[in-house]
Short mmCIF file of C-alpha atoms in Angstrom, two decimals:
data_model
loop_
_atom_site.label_atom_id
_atom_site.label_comp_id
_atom_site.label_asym_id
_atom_site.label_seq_id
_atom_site.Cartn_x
_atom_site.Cartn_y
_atom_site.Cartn_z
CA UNK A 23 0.00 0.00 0.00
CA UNK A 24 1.62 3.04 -1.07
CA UNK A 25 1.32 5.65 2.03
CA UNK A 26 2.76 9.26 2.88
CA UNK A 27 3.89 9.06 6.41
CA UNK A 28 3.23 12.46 8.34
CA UNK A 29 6.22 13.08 10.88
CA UNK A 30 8.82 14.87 12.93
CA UNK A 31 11.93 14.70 13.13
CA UNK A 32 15.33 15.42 10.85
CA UNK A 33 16.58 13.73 7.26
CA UNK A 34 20.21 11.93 6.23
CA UNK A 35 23.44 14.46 7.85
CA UNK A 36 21.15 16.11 10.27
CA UNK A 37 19.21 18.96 8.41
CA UNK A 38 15.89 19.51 9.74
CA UNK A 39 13.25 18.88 7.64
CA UNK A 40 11.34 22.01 6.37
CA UNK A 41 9.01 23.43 8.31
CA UNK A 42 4.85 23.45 7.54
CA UNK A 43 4.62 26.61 6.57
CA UNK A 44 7.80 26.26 3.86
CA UNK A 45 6.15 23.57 2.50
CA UNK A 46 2.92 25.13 2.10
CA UNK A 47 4.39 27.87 0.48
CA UNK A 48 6.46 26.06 -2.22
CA UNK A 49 3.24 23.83 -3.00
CA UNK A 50 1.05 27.49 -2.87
CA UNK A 51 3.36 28.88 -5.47
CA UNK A 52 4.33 25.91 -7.23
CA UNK A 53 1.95 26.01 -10.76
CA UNK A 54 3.29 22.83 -13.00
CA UNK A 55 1.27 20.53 -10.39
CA UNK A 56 -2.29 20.91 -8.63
CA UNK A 57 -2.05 19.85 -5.32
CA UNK A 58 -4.53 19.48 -2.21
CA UNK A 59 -5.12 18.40 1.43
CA UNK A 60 -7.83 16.88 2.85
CA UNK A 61 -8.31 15.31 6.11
CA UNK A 62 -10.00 12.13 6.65
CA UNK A 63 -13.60 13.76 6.77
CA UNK A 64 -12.90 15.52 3.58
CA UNK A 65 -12.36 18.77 4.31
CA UNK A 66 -9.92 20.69 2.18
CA UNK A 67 -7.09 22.15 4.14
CA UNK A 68 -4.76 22.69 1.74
CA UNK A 69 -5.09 24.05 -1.96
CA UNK A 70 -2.55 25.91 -4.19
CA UNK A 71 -2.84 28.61 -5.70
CA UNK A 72 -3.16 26.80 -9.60
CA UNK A 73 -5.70 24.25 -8.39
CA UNK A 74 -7.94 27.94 -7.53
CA UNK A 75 -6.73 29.34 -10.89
CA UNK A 76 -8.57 26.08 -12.78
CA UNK A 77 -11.61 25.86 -10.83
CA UNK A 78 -11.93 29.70 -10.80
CA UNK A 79 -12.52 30.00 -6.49
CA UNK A 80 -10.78 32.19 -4.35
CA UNK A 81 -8.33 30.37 -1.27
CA UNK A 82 -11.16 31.69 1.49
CA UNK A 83 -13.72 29.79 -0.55
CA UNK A 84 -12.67 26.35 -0.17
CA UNK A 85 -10.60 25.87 2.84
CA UNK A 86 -12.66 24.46 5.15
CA UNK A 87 -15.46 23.75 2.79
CA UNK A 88 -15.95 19.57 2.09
CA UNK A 89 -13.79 18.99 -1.25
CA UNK A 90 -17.10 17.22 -2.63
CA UNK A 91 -18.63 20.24 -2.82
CA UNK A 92 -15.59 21.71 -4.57
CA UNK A 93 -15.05 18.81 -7.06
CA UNK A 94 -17.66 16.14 -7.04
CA UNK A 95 -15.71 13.97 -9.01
CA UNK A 96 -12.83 13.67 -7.05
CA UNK A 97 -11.16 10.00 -5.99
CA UNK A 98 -9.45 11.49 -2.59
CA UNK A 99 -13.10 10.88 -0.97
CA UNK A 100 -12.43 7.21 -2.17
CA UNK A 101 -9.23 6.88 -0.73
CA UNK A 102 -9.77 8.49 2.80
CA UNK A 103 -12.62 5.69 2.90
CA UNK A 104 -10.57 2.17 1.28
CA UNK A 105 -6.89 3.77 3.23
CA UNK A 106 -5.17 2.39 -0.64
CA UNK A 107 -3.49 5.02 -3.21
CA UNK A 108 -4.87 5.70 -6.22
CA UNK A 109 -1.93 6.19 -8.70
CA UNK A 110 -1.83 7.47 -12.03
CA UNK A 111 -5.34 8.29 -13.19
CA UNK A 112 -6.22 9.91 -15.92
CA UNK A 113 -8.23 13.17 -14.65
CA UNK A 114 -10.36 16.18 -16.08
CA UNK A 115 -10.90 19.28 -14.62
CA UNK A 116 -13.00 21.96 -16.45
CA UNK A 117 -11.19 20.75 -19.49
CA UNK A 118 -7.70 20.32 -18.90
CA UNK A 119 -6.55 16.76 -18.94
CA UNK A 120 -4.16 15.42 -15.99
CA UNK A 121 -2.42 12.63 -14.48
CA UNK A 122 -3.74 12.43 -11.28
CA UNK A 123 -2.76 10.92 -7.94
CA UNK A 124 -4.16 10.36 -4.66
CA UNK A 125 -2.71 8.83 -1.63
CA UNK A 126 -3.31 8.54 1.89
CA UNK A 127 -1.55 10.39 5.08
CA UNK A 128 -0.83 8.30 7.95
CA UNK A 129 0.08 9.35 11.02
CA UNK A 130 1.32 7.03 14.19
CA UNK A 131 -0.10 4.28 12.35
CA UNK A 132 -3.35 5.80 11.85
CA UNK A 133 -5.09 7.34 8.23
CA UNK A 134 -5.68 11.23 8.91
CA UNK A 135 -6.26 12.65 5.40
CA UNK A 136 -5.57 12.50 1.60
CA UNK A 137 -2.81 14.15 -0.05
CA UNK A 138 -3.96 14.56 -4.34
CA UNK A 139 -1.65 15.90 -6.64
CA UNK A 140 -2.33 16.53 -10.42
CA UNK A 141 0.42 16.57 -13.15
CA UNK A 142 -0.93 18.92 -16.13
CA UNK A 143 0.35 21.08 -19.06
CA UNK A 144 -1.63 23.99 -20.60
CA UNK A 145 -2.82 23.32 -23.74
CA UNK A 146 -0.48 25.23 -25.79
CA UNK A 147 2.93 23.92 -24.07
CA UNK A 148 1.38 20.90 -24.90
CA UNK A 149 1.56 21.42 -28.67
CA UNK A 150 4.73 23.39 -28.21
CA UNK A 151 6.22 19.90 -26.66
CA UNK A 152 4.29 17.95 -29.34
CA UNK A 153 6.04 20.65 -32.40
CA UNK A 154 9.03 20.18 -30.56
CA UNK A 155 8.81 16.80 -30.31
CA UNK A 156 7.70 16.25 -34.17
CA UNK A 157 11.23 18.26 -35.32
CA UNK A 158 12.98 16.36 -32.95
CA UNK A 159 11.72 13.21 -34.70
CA UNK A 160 11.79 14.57 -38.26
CA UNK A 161 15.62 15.27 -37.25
CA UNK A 162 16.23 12.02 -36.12
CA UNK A 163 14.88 10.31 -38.99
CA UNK A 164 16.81 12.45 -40.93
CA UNK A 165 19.80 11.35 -39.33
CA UNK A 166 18.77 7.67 -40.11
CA UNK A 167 18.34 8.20 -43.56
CA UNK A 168 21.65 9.87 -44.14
CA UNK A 169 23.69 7.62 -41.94
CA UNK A 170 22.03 4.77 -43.27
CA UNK A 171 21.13 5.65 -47.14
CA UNK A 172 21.87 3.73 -50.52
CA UNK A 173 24.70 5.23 -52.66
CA UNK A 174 24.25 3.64 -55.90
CA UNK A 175 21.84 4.25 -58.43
CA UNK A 176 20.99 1.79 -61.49
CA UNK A 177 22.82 4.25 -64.15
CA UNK A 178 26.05 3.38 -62.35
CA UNK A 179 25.84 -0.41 -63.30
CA UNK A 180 28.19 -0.02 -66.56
CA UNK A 181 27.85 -2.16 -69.11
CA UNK A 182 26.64 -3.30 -72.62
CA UNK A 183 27.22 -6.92 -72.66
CA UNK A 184 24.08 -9.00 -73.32
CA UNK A 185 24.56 -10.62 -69.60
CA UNK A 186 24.86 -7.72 -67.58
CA UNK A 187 21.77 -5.74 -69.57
CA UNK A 188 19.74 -8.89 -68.51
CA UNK A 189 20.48 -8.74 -65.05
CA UNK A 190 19.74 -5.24 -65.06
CA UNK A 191 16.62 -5.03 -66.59
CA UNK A 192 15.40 -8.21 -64.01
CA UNK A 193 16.60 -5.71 -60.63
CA UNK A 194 15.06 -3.05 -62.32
CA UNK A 195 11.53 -4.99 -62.27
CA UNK A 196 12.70 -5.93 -58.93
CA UNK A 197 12.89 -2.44 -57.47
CA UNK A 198 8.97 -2.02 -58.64
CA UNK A 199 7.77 -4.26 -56.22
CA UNK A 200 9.00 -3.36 -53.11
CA UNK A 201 7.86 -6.57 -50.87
CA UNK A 202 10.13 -8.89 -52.72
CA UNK A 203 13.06 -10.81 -51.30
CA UNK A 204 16.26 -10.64 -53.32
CA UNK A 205 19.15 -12.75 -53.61
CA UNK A 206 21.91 -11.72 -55.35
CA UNK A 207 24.93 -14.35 -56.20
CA UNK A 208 28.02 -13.87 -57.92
CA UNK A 209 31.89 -13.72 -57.43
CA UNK A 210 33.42 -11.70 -55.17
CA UNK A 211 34.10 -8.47 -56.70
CA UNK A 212 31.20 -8.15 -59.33
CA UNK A 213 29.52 -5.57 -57.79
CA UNK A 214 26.87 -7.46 -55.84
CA UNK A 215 26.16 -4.58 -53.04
CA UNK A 216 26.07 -1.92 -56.01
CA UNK A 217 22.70 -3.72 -56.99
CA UNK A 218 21.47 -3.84 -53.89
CA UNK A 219 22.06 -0.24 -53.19
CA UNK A 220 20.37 0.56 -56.83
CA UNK A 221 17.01 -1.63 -56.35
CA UNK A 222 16.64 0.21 -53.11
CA UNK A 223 17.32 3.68 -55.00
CA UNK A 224 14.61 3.14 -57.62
CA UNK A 225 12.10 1.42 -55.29
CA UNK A 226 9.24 3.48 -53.42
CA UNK A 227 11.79 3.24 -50.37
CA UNK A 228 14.13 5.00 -51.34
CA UNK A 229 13.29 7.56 -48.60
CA UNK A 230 13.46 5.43 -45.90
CA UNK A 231 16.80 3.26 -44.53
CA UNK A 232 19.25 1.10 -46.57
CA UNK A 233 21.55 -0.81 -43.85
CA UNK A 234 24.07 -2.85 -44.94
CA UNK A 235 24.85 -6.00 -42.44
CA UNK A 236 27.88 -7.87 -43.16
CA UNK A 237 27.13 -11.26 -41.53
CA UNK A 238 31.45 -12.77 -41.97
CA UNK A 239 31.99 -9.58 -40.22
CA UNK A 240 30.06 -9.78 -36.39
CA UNK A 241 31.01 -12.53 -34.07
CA UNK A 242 27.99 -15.15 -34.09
CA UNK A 243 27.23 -14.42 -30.62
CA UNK A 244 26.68 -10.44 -31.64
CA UNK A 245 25.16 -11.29 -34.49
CA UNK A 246 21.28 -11.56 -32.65
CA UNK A 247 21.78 -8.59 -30.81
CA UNK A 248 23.42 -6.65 -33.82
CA UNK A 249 20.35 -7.84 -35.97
CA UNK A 250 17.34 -7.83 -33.54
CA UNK A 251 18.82 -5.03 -30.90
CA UNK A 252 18.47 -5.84 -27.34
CA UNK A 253 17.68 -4.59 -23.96
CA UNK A 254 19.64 -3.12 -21.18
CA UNK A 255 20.61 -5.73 -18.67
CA UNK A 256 20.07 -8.95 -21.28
CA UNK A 257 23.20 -10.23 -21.18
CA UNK A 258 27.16 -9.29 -20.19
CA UNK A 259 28.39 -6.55 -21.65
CA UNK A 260 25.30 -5.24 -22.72
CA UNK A 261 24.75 -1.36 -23.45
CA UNK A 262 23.20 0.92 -20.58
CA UNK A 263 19.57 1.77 -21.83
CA UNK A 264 20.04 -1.34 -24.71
CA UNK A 265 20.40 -1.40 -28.35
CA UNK A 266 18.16 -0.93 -31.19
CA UNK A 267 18.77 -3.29 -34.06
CA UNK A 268 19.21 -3.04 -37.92
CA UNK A 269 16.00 -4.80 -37.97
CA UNK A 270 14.11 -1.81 -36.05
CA UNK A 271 16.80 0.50 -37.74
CA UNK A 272 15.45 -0.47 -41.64
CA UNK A 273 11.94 -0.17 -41.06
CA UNK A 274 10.33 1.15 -43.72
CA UNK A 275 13.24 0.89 -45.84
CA UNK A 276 15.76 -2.38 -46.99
CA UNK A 277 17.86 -4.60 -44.97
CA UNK A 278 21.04 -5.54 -46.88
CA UNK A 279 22.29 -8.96 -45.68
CA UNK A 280 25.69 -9.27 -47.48
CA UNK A 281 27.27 -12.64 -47.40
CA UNK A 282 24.93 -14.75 -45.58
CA UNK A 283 26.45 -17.71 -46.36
CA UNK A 284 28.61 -17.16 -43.62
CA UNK A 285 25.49 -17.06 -40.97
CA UNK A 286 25.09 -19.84 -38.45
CA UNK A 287 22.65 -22.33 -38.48
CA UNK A 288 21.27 -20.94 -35.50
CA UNK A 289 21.33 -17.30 -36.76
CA UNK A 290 19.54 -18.78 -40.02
CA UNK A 291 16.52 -20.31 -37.89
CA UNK A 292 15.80 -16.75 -36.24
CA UNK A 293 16.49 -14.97 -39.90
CA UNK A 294 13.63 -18.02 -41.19
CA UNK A 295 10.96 -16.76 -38.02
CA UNK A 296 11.44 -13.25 -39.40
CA UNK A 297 11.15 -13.79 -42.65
CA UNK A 298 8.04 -15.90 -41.85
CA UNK A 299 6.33 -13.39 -39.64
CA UNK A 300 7.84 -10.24 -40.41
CA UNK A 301 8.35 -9.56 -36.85
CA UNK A 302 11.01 -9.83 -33.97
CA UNK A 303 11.92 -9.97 -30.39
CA UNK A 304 14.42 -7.90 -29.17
CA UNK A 305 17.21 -10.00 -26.65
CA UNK A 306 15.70 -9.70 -23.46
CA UNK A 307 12.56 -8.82 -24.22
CA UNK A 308 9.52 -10.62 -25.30
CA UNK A 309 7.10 -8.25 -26.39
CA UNK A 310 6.98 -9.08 -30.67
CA UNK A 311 8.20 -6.15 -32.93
CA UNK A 312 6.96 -5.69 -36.36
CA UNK A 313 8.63 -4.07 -38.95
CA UNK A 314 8.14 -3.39 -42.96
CA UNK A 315 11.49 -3.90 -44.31
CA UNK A 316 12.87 -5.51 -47.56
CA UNK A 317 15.04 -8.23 -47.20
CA UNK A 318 18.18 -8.30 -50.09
CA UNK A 319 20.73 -11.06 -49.27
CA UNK A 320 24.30 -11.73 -50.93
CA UNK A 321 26.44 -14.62 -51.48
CA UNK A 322 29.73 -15.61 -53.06
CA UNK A 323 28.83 -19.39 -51.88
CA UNK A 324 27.28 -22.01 -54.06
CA UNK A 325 24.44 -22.27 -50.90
CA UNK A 326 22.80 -25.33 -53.31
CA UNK A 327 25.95 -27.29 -52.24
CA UNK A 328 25.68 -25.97 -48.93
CA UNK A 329 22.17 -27.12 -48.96
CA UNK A 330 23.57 -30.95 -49.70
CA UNK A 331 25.99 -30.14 -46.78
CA UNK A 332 23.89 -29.03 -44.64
CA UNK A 333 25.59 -25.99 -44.03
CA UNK A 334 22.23 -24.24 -45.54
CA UNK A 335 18.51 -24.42 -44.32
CA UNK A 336 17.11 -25.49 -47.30
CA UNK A 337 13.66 -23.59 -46.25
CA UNK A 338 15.58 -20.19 -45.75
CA UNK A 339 17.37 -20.73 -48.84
CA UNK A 340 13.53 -20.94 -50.86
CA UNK A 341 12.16 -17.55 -48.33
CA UNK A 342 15.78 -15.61 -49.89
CA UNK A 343 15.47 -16.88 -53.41
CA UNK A 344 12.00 -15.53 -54.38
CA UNK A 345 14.38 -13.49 -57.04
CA UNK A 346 17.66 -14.16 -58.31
CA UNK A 347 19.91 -11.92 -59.53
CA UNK A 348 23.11 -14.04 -60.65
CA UNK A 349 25.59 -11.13 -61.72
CA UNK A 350 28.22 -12.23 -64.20
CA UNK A 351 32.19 -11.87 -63.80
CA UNK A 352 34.35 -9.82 -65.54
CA UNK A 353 35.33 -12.25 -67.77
CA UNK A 354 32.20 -13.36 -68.96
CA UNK A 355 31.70 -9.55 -70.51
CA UNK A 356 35.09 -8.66 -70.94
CA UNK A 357 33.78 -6.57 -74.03
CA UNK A 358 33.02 -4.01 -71.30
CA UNK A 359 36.30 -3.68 -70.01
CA UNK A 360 37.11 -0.23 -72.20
CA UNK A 361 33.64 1.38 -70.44
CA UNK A 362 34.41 0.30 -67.00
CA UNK A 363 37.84 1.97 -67.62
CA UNK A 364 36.31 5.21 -69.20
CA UNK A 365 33.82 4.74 -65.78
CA UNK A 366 36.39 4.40 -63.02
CA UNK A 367 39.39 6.60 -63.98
CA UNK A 368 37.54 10.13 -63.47
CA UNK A 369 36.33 8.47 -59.43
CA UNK A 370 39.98 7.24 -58.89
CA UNK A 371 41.25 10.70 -59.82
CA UNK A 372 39.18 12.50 -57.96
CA UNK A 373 39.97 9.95 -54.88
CA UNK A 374 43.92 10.58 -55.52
CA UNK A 375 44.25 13.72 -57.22
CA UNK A 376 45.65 12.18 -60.49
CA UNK A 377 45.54 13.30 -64.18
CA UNK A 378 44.99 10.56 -65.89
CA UNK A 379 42.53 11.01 -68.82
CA UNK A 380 42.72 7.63 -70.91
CA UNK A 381 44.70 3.96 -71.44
CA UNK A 382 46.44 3.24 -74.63
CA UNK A 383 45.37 0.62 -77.09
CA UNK A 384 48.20 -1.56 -76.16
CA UNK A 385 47.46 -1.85 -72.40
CA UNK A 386 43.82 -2.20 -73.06
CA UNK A 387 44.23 -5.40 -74.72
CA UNK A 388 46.94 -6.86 -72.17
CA UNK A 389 44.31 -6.05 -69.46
CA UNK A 390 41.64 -7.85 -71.65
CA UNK A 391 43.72 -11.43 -71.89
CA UNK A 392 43.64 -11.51 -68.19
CA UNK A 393 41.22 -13.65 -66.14
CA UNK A 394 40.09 -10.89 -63.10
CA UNK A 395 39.52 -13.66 -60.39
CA UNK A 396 38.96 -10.58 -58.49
CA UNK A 397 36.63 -9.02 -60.84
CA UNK A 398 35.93 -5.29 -60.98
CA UNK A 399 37.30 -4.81 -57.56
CA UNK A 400 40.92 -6.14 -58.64
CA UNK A 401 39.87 -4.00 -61.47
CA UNK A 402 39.57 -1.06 -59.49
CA UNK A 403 42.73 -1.53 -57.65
CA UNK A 404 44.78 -2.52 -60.93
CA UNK A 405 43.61 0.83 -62.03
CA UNK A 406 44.63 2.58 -58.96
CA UNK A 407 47.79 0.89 -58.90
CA UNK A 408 48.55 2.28 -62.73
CA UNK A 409 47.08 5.97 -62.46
CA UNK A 410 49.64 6.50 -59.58
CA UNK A 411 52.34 4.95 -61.35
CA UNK A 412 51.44 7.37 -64.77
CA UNK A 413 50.98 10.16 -62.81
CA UNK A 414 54.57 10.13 -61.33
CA UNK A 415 55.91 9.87 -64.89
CA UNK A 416 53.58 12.72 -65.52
CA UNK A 417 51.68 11.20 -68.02
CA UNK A 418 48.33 11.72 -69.15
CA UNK A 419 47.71 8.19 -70.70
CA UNK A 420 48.17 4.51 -69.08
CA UNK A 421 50.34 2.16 -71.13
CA UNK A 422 52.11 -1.10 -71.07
CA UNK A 423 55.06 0.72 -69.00
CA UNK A 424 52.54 1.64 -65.97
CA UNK A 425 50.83 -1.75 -65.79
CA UNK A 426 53.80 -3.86 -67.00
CA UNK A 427 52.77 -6.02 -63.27
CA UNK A 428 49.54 -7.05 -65.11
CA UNK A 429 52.15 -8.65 -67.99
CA UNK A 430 53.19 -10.84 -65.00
CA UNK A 431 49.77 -12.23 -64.17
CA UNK A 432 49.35 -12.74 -67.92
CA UNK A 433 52.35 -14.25 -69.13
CA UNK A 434 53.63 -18.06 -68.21
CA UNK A 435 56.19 -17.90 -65.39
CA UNK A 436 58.64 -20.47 -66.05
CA UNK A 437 58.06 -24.12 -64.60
CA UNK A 438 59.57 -24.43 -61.21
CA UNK A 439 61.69 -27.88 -60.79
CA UNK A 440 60.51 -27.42 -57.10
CA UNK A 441 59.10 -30.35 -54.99
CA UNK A 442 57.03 -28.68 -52.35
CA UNK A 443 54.53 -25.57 -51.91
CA UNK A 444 57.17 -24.35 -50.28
CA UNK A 445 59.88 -23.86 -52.88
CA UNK A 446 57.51 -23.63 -55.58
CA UNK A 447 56.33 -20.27 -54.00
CA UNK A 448 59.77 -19.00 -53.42
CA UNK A 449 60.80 -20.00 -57.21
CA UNK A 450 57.71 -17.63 -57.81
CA UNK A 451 58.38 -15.21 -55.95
CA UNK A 452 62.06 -14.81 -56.87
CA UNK A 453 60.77 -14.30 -60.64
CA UNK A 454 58.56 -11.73 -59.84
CA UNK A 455 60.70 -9.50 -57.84
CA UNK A 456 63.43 -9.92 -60.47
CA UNK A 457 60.86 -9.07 -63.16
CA UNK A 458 59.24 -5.92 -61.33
CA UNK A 459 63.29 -5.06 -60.16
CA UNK A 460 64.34 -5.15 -63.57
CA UNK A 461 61.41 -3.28 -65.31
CA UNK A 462 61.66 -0.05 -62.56
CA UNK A 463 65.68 -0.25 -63.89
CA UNK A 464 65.76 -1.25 -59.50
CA UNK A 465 64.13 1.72 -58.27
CA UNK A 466 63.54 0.23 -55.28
CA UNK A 467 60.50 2.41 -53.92
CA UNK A 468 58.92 2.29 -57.11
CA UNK A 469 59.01 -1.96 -56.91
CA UNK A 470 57.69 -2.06 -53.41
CA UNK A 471 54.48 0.19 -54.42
CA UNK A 472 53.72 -1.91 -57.30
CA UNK A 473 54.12 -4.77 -55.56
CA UNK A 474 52.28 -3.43 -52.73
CA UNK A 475 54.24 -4.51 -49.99
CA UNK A 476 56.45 -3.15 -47.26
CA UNK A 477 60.24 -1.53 -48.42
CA UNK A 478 61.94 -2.98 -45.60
CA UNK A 479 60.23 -6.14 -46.74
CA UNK A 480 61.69 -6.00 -50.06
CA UNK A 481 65.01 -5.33 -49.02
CA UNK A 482 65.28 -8.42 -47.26
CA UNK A 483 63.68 -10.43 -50.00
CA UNK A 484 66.22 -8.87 -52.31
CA UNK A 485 69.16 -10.14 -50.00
CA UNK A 486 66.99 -13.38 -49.33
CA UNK A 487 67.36 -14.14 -53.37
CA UNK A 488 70.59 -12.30 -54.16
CA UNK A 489 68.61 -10.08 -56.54
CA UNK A 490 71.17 -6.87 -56.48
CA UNK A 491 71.72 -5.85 -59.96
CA UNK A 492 75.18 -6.99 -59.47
CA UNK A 493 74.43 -10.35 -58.86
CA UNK A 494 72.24 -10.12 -61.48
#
């Protein structure tokens, strides 16, 4: 029973407590609550000075006068008659709507009045709080939608090769209906997040969240919370206040689930409720969340053969695949090679300040006998790679000189007589370093940034194979 204890005496380090007419005062003046005193016959013997203001009396006309004369409806008469608070009640008086609360005094044991209080807002703060609130929200949001926004659009998807124009025109349709589960497959490297950022682009969410998860990426036990969010106190280590998750995070928008072959068998049961229900439980927490969020998923993996392996809930695999998008490697539309070159050098110069404008003929083509295991990222970097290397010879155009490396990857390296990994890869390695070494006429700084790797590194693999140009 929730009781206010009326006594004497002093609080903690010995202050005394403050004195009746103190705390009539700061109640008298006090106008963001009404408050009032009764004793256990109902009389009022305390009012403040807003509780007058709302019911329009002067102090002399209600002190002493029985409070159900004064406010008929009140629930203090019900209180100083049951001896239980009444908390929290939603309360009206002459049309301003309050919490209310009434609870009853007790002194030496015994029930000697009612102490009500009413919490209450004039009408306009209350829309001030509710405008305030609103840009507060529409901020927020906002926020969201920046932090967590798509980057891509569908006109950045280069390419005129039959393949790629099919798969394009199929995401495309995909993006229209906005309910759809995606998976996209492919190598790594051929630009499988750059779809999903598009379809979300040209879809009717565009507005709303696009939140990329990478699911190699979080620890398995993170992986619920990271996904689902949790609440304060759910497990060690958890947040103050809890987590939202991306789940909660993407509403109205799309979920990106990149490489989800990598997700646990147990992750992939709770990803299977989701997709089943459309709602979630946050860690700790049992109430159901629902959310309206489009699910895109990526793999790299052949999840079929995971399927046989059972590595992959077959059942998830069927709720992912409502659409594939299968996106083709570099190789299989090598004809695009000159656009995505035309397409990437103005970005890389802009990201290192070069001034490259073109590539010859001649370097085109070696680039085109290549494989690209690593698709349009090793692309990317290749091109990165070259553009620095032109730009310190201060030219305008990449050849054969700047990307003479790639002539490595392309060309047979001589059969190594080697029995094991382990001399086969040092026979390898020794040609290459004497190949790069040779081509930079042993400009040592220049090898090691074509080569990518550390020049105190490549010193000691120089002494390592007794590659000095005068042992050569």
């Amino acid at each position: 029973m929730f009781t206010i204890a009326v006594q004497t005496g002093t609080w903690g380090g010995g202050n005394a407590l403050p004195t009746e007419s103190s705390v009539r005062d700061i109640l008298f003046e006090t106008n963001a609550i009404c408050a009032l005193i009764i004793d256990k016959k109902g009389i009022v013997k305390f009012i403040n000075k807003t509780y007058l203001d709302i019911i329009g009396k002067r102090e002399e006309e209600v002190l002493g006068h029985s409070i159900g004369d004064i406010t008929p409806e009140t629930r203090s008469l019900i209180v100083i008659k049951t001896g239980k608070a009444i908390i929290g009640y939603n309360w009206n008086l002459n049309s301003y709507n309050m919490i209310a609360s009434s609870v009853p005094l007790i002194k030496n044991g015994e029930l000697v009045g009612c102490f009500a209080y009413s919490i209450f807002m004039d009408i306009w703060d209350a829309q001030d709080l509710v405008d305030n609130f609103m840009i507060e929200l529409k901020m927020y949001r906002d926020e969201v939608r920046h932090v967590y926004s798509a980057r891509h659009t569908f006109p950045e998807i280069i390419g005129q090769a039959e393949n790629i124009q099919e798969i394009k025109a199929l995401a495309q349709k995909a993006a229209l209906h906005p309910s759809i589960t995606v998976l996209i497959s492919g190598e790594s490297g051929t630009g499988k997040e750059l779809f999903a950022h598009a379809i979300h682009s040209a879809s009717i969410r565009s507005k709303m969240p696009f939140i990329r998860v990478n699911c190699a990426a979080i620890p398995e036990n993170l992986l619920e919370a990271e996904l689902f969010g949790y609440e304060e106190g759910s497990f060690t280590g958890a947040r103050k206040g809890g987590s939202t998750g991306k789940f909660e995070l993407a509403n109205g928008g799309t979920i990106f689930l990149d490489e989800i072959g990598e997700m646990s068998l147990t992750m992939q049961s709770k990803l299977l409720v989701f997709l089943q229900e459309r709602e979630f439980e946050k860690l700790g927490n049992h109430h159901p969340i629902r959310v309206n969020v489009r699910v895109i998923a990526a793999t790299n993996k052949d999840l079929e053969e995971m399927i046989r392996q059972q590595k992959f809930r077959e059942d998830l695999y069927y709720r992912l695949n409502v659409l594939n998008l299968e996106i083709p490697p570099l190789r299989d539309r090598i004809e695009d090679l000159p656009l995505l070159v035309d397409h990437l050098i103005p970005q890389i110069n802009k990201d290192l300040k070069t001034r490259v404008t073109d590539m010859s003929d001649e370097a085109m083509h070696l680039l085109s006998k290549y494989n690209w295991p690593g698709n349009i990222r090793e692309l990317f970097n290749v091109l990165q790679r070259s553009m620095l290397l032109a730009d310190l010879d201060n030219h305008r155009t990449i050849t054969t000189k700047q990307i003479f490396f790639m002539k490595i990857k392309c060309d047979t390296i001589k059969p190594s007589t080697s029995n094991t990994l382990k001399e086969l890869i040092r026979d390898y390695e020794k040609q290459i370093l004497a190949k790069v070494l040779e081509e930079t006429n042993y400009n040592k700084t220049k090898t090691a940034a074509i080569l990518d790797m550390d020049l105190s590194w490549l010193y000691k693999k120089i002494k390592q194979y007794g590659l000095t140009r005068e042992d050569m």
